[in-house]
mmCIF file of C-alpha atoms in Angstrom:
data_model
loop_
_atom_site.group_PDB
_atom_site.id
_atom_site.type_symbol
_atom_site.label_atom_id
_atom_site.label_comp_id
_atom_site.label_asym_id
_atom_site.label_seq_id
_atom_site.Cartn_x
_atom_site.Cartn_y
_atom_site.Cartn_z
ATOM 1 C CA GLN H 1 -0.272 -0.033 -0.225
ATOM 2 C CA ILE H 2 2.758 2.448 -0.706
ATOM 3 C CA GLN H 3 2.715 4.999 -3.511
ATOM 4 C CA ILE H 4 6.090 6.242 -4.705
ATOM 5 C CA LEU H 5 5.472 10.376 -5.267
ATOM 6 C CA GLY H 6 8.771 11.088 -6.644
ATOM 7 C CA SER H 7 12.244 9.744 -6.676
ATOM 8 C CA PHE H 8 15.864 12.120 -6.915
ATOM 9 C CA LEU H 9 19.343 11.848 -6.164
ATOM 10 C CA SER H 10 20.588 13.124 -3.185
ATOM 11 C CA ARG H 11 24.151 14.388 -1.344
ATOM 12 C CA GLU H 12 22.966 12.895 1.768
ATOM 13 C CA LYS H 13 22.598 9.620 3.062
ATOM 14 C CA LEU H 14 18.767 8.507 4.606
ATOM 15 C CA ASN H 15 19.228 7.868 7.796
ATOM 16 C CA ILE H 16 17.289 6.745 10.765
ATOM 17 C CA GLY H 17 15.587 9.990 11.829
ATOM 18 C CA ASP H 18 14.912 11.563 8.457
ATOM 19 C CA LEU H 19 11.273 10.346 8.685
ATOM 20 C CA LYS H 20 8.826 13.608 9.344
ATOM 21 C CA GLY H 21 6.733 11.455 11.232
ATOM 22 C CA ASN H 22 4.564 8.710 12.237
ATOM 23 C CA ARG H 23 0.969 7.183 11.351
ATOM 24 C CA PHE H 24 -0.742 4.726 14.128
ATOM 25 C CA LYS H 25 -3.719 2.653 13.917
ATOM 26 C CA ILE H 26 -4.587 1.205 17.441
ATOM 27 C CA ARG H 27 -7.545 -0.802 18.542
ATOM 28 C CA LEU H 28 -9.152 -0.180 21.898
ATOM 29 C CA ARG H 29 -11.137 -3.259 22.996
ATOM 30 C CA ASP H 30 -13.937 -3.873 25.900
ATOM 31 C CA VAL H 31 -15.206 0.395 25.495
ATOM 32 C CA THR H 32 -18.587 1.111 26.417
ATOM 33 C CA PRO H 33 -20.794 3.488 24.668
ATOM 34 C CA ALA H 34 -20.721 5.931 27.489
ATOM 35 C CA ALA H 35 -16.863 5.573 27.201
ATOM 36 C CA ALA H 36 -16.826 6.080 23.797
ATOM 37 C CA GLU H 37 -18.591 9.179 24.106
ATOM 38 C CA LYS H 38 -15.781 10.312 26.774
ATOM 39 C CA LEU H 39 -13.345 9.218 24.125
ATOM 40 C CA ASP H 40 -14.751 11.335 21.573
ATOM 41 C CA LYS H 41 -14.669 14.417 23.808
ATOM 42 C CA VAL H 42 -11.322 14.156 25.248
ATOM 43 C CA LEU H 43 -10.090 13.470 21.812
ATOM 44 C CA THR H 44 -11.503 16.827 20.570
ATOM 45 C CA GLU H 45 -9.384 18.458 23.407
ATOM 46 C CA ILE H 46 -6.238 16.736 22.263
ATOM 47 C CA VAL H 47 -6.744 18.113 18.416
ATOM 48 C CA ARG H 48 -7.653 21.571 19.795
ATOM 49 C CA GLN H 49 -4.963 21.614 22.788
ATOM 50 C CA GLY H 50 -2.052 19.180 22.061
ATOM 51 C CA VAL H 51 -0.350 16.933 24.940
ATOM 52 C CA PRO H 52 3.166 17.333 26.629
ATOM 53 C CA ASN H 53 5.567 15.609 24.900
ATOM 54 C CA TYR H 54 6.509 13.133 27.090
ATOM 55 C CA PHE H 55 9.278 10.254 26.171
ATOM 56 C CA GLY H 56 7.090 6.995 26.681
ATOM 57 C CA TYR H 57 8.019 3.998 28.860
ATOM 58 C CA GLN H 58 9.395 2.043 26.055
ATOM 59 C CA ARG H 59 12.507 4.378 26.225
ATOM 60 C CA PHE H 60 13.372 3.173 29.317
ATOM 61 C CA GLY H 61 14.749 -0.314 30.545
ATOM 62 C CA GLN H 62 13.719 -2.067 33.444
ATOM 63 C CA GLY H 63 15.505 -2.830 36.854
ATOM 64 C CA ASP H 64 16.367 -0.578 39.746
ATOM 65 C CA ASN H 65 19.536 0.493 38.768
ATOM 66 C CA HIS H 66 18.642 1.380 35.311
ATOM 67 C CA PHE H 67 18.923 4.933 35.691
ATOM 68 C CA GLU H 68 22.287 4.673 37.470
ATOM 69 C CA LYS H 69 23.514 2.692 34.233
ATOM 70 C CA ALA H 70 21.927 5.469 31.961
ATOM 71 C CA GLN H 71 23.756 8.076 33.473
ATOM 72 C CA GLU H 72 27.031 6.607 33.510
ATOM 73 C CA ALA H 73 27.302 5.502 30.103
ATOM 74 C CA ALA H 74 25.788 9.445 29.343
ATOM 75 C CA HIS H 75 29.056 10.483 31.474
ATOM 76 C CA GLY H 76 31.311 8.574 29.042
ATOM 77 C CA SER H 77 31.632 5.321 31.158
ATOM 78 C CA LYS H 78 31.440 1.843 28.937
ATOM 79 C CA VAL H 79 28.767 0.563 30.333
ATOM 80 C CA PHE H 80 28.468 -2.096 27.883
ATOM 81 C CA LYS H 81 30.849 -3.467 25.167
ATOM 82 C CA ASP H 82 28.275 -2.736 22.737
ATOM 83 C CA ARG H 83 28.397 1.073 21.391
ATOM 84 C CA ARG H 84 24.868 1.000 20.189
ATOM 85 C CA LEU H 85 23.700 -0.507 23.802
ATOM 86 C CA ASN H 86 26.221 2.381 25.391
ATOM 87 C CA LYS H 87 24.316 5.129 23.167
ATOM 88 C CA LEU H 88 20.674 3.635 23.937
ATOM 89 C CA MET H 89 21.230 4.055 27.598
ATOM 90 C CA SER H 90 22.831 7.426 27.091
ATOM 91 C CA ASN H 91 19.895 8.853 24.993
ATOM 92 C CA ALA H 92 17.549 7.099 27.967
ATOM 93 C CA PHE H 93 19.616 9.216 30.871
ATOM 94 C CA GLN H 94 18.995 12.269 28.374
ATOM 95 C CA SER H 95 14.984 11.056 28.529
ATOM 96 C CA TYR H 96 15.029 10.781 32.091
ATOM 97 C CA LEU H 97 15.932 14.528 32.491
ATOM 98 C CA PHE H 98 13.699 15.994 29.677
ATOM 99 C CA ASN H 99 10.546 13.908 31.375
ATOM 100 C CA ASP H 100 11.609 15.483 35.073
ATOM 101 C CA TRP H 101 11.852 19.108 33.430
ATOM 102 C CA LEU H 102 8.654 18.814 31.207
ATOM 103 C CA VAL H 103 6.825 17.578 34.600
ATOM 104 C CA GLU H 104 7.924 20.899 36.513
ATOM 105 C CA ARG H 105 6.640 22.717 33.630
ATOM 106 C CA VAL H 106 3.633 21.131 33.291
ATOM 107 C CA GLU H 107 2.962 21.484 36.995
ATOM 108 C CA LEU H 108 3.816 25.045 36.879
ATOM 109 C CA SER H 109 0.978 25.660 34.005
ATOM 110 C CA ARG H 110 -1.519 23.890 36.076
ATOM 111 C CA GLU H 111 -0.625 26.033 39.204
ATOM 112 C CA LEU H 112 -1.225 29.242 37.525
ATOM 113 C CA ASP H 113 -5.388 28.363 37.447
ATOM 114 C CA TYR H 114 -5.802 27.834 41.130
ATOM 115 C CA MET H 115 -2.417 28.730 43.196
ATOM 116 C CA ASP H 116 -2.288 32.266 45.068
ATOM 117 C CA LEU H 117 -0.593 34.545 42.660
ATOM 118 C CA ASP H 118 1.529 36.229 45.203
ATOM 119 C CA ALA H 119 3.146 32.288 46.475
ATOM 120 C CA PHE H 120 2.998 31.665 42.398
ATOM 121 C CA GLU H 121 5.482 34.613 41.904
ATOM 122 C CA LYS H 122 7.652 33.872 44.744
ATOM 123 C CA LYS H 123 7.851 30.210 43.714
ATOM 124 C CA TRP H 124 8.710 30.232 39.937
ATOM 125 C CA GLY H 125 10.711 33.610 40.479
ATOM 126 C CA LEU H 126 8.107 35.525 38.245
ATOM 127 C CA THR H 127 7.288 39.578 38.349
ATOM 128 C CA ALA H 128 3.756 40.306 38.835
ATOM 129 C CA GLU H 129 3.622 41.431 35.140
ATOM 130 C CA GLU H 130 5.318 38.442 33.607
ATOM 131 C CA VAL H 131 2.211 36.557 35.395
ATOM 132 C CA LYS H 132 -0.242 38.209 33.917
ATOM 133 C CA GLN H 133 1.448 37.766 30.556
ATOM 134 C CA LEU H 134 1.238 34.089 31.317
ATOM 135 C CA GLN H 135 -2.293 34.129 31.817
ATOM 136 C CA ALA H 136 -2.749 35.883 28.475
ATOM 137 C CA GLN H 137 -1.308 32.835 26.879
ATOM 138 C CA SER H 138 -4.444 30.448 25.407
ATOM 139 C CA SER H 139 -2.314 27.372 25.379
ATOM 140 C CA ILE H 140 -2.070 25.151 28.134
ATOM 141 C CA PHE H 141 1.512 24.867 28.118
ATOM 142 C CA LYS H 142 2.811 28.112 29.558
ATOM 143 C CA VAL H 143 5.859 29.737 27.912
ATOM 144 C CA LEU H 144 7.991 31.578 30.192
ATOM 145 C CA PRO H 145 10.725 34.068 29.733
ATOM 146 C CA GLY H 146 14.210 32.928 28.381
ATOM 147 C CA ASP H 147 12.164 30.008 27.102
ATOM 148 C CA VAL H 148 14.223 28.696 23.606
ATOM 149 C CA MET H 149 11.306 28.254 21.056
ATOM 150 C CA LEU H 150 11.593 26.786 17.714
ATOM 151 C CA ASP H 151 10.889 29.015 14.676
ATOM 152 C CA VAL H 152 8.659 25.893 12.823
ATOM 153 C CA MET H 153 9.310 27.880 9.100
ATOM 154 C CA ASN H 154 12.491 28.603 9.634
ATOM 155 C CA ASN H 155 13.739 26.376 11.708
ATOM 156 C CA LYS H 156 15.709 28.292 13.947
ATOM 157 C CA TRP H 157 16.007 28.637 17.882
ATOM 158 C CA VAL H 158 14.474 31.592 19.300
ATOM 159 C CA ASN H 159 15.302 32.699 22.864
ATOM 160 C CA VAL H 160 12.304 34.697 24.541
ATOM 161 C CA LYS H 161 13.091 38.166 25.530
ATOM 162 C CA ASP H 162 9.610 39.589 25.386
ATOM 163 C CA LEU H 163 6.372 37.666 26.337
ATOM 164 C CA PRO H 164 3.669 39.412 24.224
ATOM 165 C CA SER H 165 5.716 39.406 21.157
ATOM 166 C CA VAL H 166 5.235 35.484 21.127
ATOM 167 C CA LYS H 167 2.083 35.186 22.007
ATOM 168 C CA LYS H 168 0.665 35.223 18.622
ATOM 169 C CA PRO H 169 2.595 33.184 16.749
ATOM 170 C CA TYR H 170 2.657 30.893 19.511
ATOM 171 C CA LYS H 171 -1.045 30.349 19.254
ATOM 172 C CA GLU H 172 -0.954 30.010 15.716
ATOM 173 C CA ARG H 173 1.685 27.202 15.919
ATOM 174 C CA LYS H 174 4.382 29.223 13.935
ATOM 175 C CA LEU H 175 6.340 29.227 17.448
ATOM 176 C CA GLN H 176 6.971 25.700 19.066
ATOM 177 C CA PRO H 177 8.180 25.407 23.105
ATOM 178 C CA THR H 178 11.132 22.997 23.275
ATOM 179 C CA GLY H 179 13.228 21.605 26.189
ATOM 180 C CA MET H 180 16.830 20.337 26.442
ATOM 181 C CA LEU H 181 18.282 16.915 25.629
ATOM 182 C CA VAL H 182 20.831 17.469 27.958
ATOM 183 C CA GLY H 183 24.500 17.464 26.810
ATOM 184 C CA LYS H 184 27.575 19.933 26.118
ATOM 185 C CA LYS H 185 26.465 22.139 22.907
ATOM 186 C CA ALA H 186 22.735 21.785 23.808
ATOM 187 C CA TRP H 187 21.193 25.554 23.817
ATOM 188 C CA ARG H 188 20.084 26.489 27.249
ATOM 189 C CA SER H 189 17.336 28.467 28.278
ATOM 190 C CA ARG H 190 17.906 32.017 30.449
ATOM 191 C CA GLY H 191 15.878 33.530 33.047
ATOM 192 C CA ALA H 192 13.089 31.801 34.831
ATOM 193 C CA ALA H 193 12.444 29.461 31.952
ATOM 194 C CA GLY H 194 16.465 28.729 32.721
ATOM 195 C CA ALA H 195 16.257 28.502 36.217
ATOM 196 C CA ILE H 196 13.877 25.492 36.117
ATOM 197 C CA GLU H 197 15.970 23.722 33.328
ATOM 198 C CA ALA H 198 19.255 24.330 35.284
ATOM 199 C CA ARG H 199 17.409 21.724 37.962
ATOM 200 C CA HIS H 200 17.696 18.791 35.091
ATOM 201 C CA ASP H 201 20.639 20.067 33.643
ATOM 202 C CA ASP H 202 23.900 17.846 34.006
ATOM 203 C CA ASP H 203 27.276 19.251 32.936
ATOM 204 C CA GLU H 204 29.262 15.886 33.093
ATOM 205 C CA VAL H 205 27.192 14.225 30.307
ATOM 206 C CA ALA H 206 29.517 13.654 27.271
ATOM 207 C CA MET H 207 27.125 14.082 24.472
ATOM 208 C CA ALA H 208 26.400 17.185 22.487
ATOM 209 C CA GLY H 209 22.918 17.531 23.336
ATOM 210 C CA GLU H 210 19.805 19.303 21.361
ATOM 211 C CA ARG H 211 16.399 20.389 22.114
ATOM 212 C CA ARG H 212 12.806 18.465 21.798
ATOM 213 C CA ALA H 213 9.526 19.897 21.231
ATOM 214 C CA ALA H 214 7.961 20.156 25.028
ATOM 215 C CA TRP H 215 4.240 20.407 23.334
ATOM 216 C CA ILE H 216 3.074 18.471 20.284
ATOM 217 C CA TYR H 217 -0.256 18.253 18.476
ATOM 218 C CA PRO H 218 -1.485 15.110 16.867
ATOM 219 C CA LYS H 219 -2.998 15.405 13.496
ATOM 220 C CA GLU H 220 -4.959 13.388 10.976
ATOM 221 C CA ILE H 221 -6.833 11.930 14.168
ATOM 222 C CA LYS H 222 -10.156 9.416 13.010
ATOM 223 C CA SER H 223 -12.293 7.410 15.349
ATOM 224 C CA THR H 224 -14.514 4.978 14.682
ATOM 225 C CA TYR H 225 -16.620 3.068 17.286
ATOM 226 C CA ILE H 226 -17.826 -0.288 16.719
ATOM 227 C CA LYS H 227 -20.869 -0.983 19.097
ATOM 228 C CA LYS H 228 -21.540 -4.631 18.473
ATOM 229 C CA GLU H 229 -17.819 -5.940 19.004
ATOM 230 C CA SER H 230 -17.111 -2.853 22.106
ATOM 231 C CA ILE H 231 -14.200 -1.936 19.791
ATOM 232 C CA TYR H 232 -12.932 1.759 19.661
ATOM 233 C CA GLU H 233 -10.750 2.412 16.602
ATOM 234 C CA LEU H 234 -8.230 5.371 16.574
ATOM 235 C CA SER H 235 -6.103 6.368 14.078
ATOM 236 C CA PHE H 236 -3.330 9.369 14.391
ATOM 237 C CA ALA H 237 0.073 11.053 13.222
ATOM 238 C CA LEU H 238 2.652 12.109 14.987
ATOM 239 C CA PRO H 239 5.776 13.827 14.689
ATOM 240 C CA LYS H 240 9.043 11.679 14.785
ATOM 241 C CA GLY H 241 10.058 11.140 17.966
ATOM 242 C CA ALA H 242 6.870 11.453 19.726
ATOM 243 C CA TYR H 243 5.182 8.625 21.361
ATOM 244 C CA ALA H 244 1.637 7.026 20.650
ATOM 245 C CA THR H 245 1.328 5.421 24.226
ATOM 246 C CA ILE H 246 1.893 8.958 25.621
ATOM 247 C CA LEU H 247 -1.605 10.424 23.489
ATOM 248 C CA LEU H 248 -3.018 7.012 24.965
ATOM 249 C CA GLU H 249 -2.267 7.743 28.116
ATOM 250 C CA ASN H 250 -3.631 11.334 28.031
ATOM 251 C CA LEU H 251 -6.896 9.597 26.660
ATOM 252 C CA ALA H 252 -7.261 7.063 29.112
ATOM 253 C CA ASN H 253 -5.968 9.387 32.227
ATOM 254 C CA ARG H 254 -3.532 6.497 33.243
ATOM 255 C CA ASP H 255 -0.446 4.908 32.736
ATOM 256 C CA VAL H 256 -0.043 2.626 30.026
ATOM 257 C CA GLU H 257 2.553 0.524 31.491
ATOM 258 C CA SER H 258 0.931 -0.502 34.067
ATOM 259 C CA VAL H 259 -1.735 -2.221 31.311
ATOM 260 C CA HIS H 260 -1.548 -5.811 33.081
ATOM 261 C CA GLU H 261 -1.899 -4.788 36.667
ATOM 262 C CA VAL H 262 -4.994 -2.562 35.626
ATOM 263 C CA LYS H 263 -6.786 -5.568 33.953
ATOM 264 C CA LYS H 264 -7.197 -6.739 37.643
ATOM 265 C CA MET H 265 -9.191 -3.657 38.733
ATOM 266 C CA LYS H 266 -11.192 -3.096 35.302
ATOM 267 C CA ALA H 267 -14.175 -1.477 36.923
ATOM 268 C CA GLN H 268 -11.929 1.680 37.730
ATOM 269 C CA THR H 269 -10.557 2.120 33.947
ATOM 270 C CA LEU H 270 -12.175 3.857 31.401
ATOM 271 C CA VAL H 271 -10.658 1.651 28.360
ATOM 272 C CA LYS H 272 -8.501 -1.511 28.323
ATOM 273 C CA PHE H 273 -5.696 -1.374 26.083
ATOM 274 C CA ASP H 274 -5.534 -4.530 23.277
ATOM 275 C CA ASP H 275 -2.908 -6.480 24.053
ATOM 276 C CA GLU H 276 -2.704 -8.191 20.695
ATOM 277 C CA ASP H 277 -0.052 -7.605 18.136
ATOM 278 C CA ASP H 278 -2.444 -6.018 15.573
ATOM 279 C CA ASP H 279 -1.572 -2.362 16.481
ATOM 280 C CA GLU H 280 0.068 -0.662 13.295
ATOM 281 C CA ASP H 281 2.206 2.498 12.550
ATOM 282 C CA ASP H 282 4.053 3.549 9.463
ATOM 283 C CA ASP H 283 6.392 6.264 9.025
ATOM 284 C CA TYR H 284 5.632 9.272 6.538
#
């Protein structure tokens, strides 16, 4: 089912990661009509508001000392003889720090809605005027002074110096907030954003580092509910590096990795994820 749109010679090799994104087709089982209605509503909000771009649980290995091994690999120690495995562990350490940073930034964005503003200003090191500017942002993820954003059209990094100036292009998704994948050459945030990012930095990491989108907007979302079979079929497209399991976690409001344990508490869950290997995804 592949159509060749065109071919051309290139001076660059085609490498892993050169894809634009992935399309997914997933089937959820044991979905009641009431749950299907809830899923439709949540999907509508996901299309409108997007989701945090966490690394999924597949990025991380198992074991109590996995973090320590990943840290050693990232610091340049040869934890494994296989260089590819060592690199994979180093990337996992970057992912640990990125996820922790993103958790804190999501917490900040949520606290803006209910926390006392004086306490909020003091906790996050912001002025009263900056807090007003955060409140004026329509997106769930609030951009801070000093944040590094990606200019999507020109593929350039932009350090946020003036919050009002990025409000419109951010709303129009022309600017995209990013978080750091720690490394020596990674572009760091400044100001209030930099103070938070510094808590999740590591200057001993031997890798170059880069930046990653903090918030993503799934596209091409389609859903069908097959009432007779209690099946909810879902298809969507994500940019490269984004995890379908993260969208599912936002959809079901629980961690996907604990699916086997959740089966024992079926009555407390919104949906049960299909264990059969019939999920599909393809690069595009």
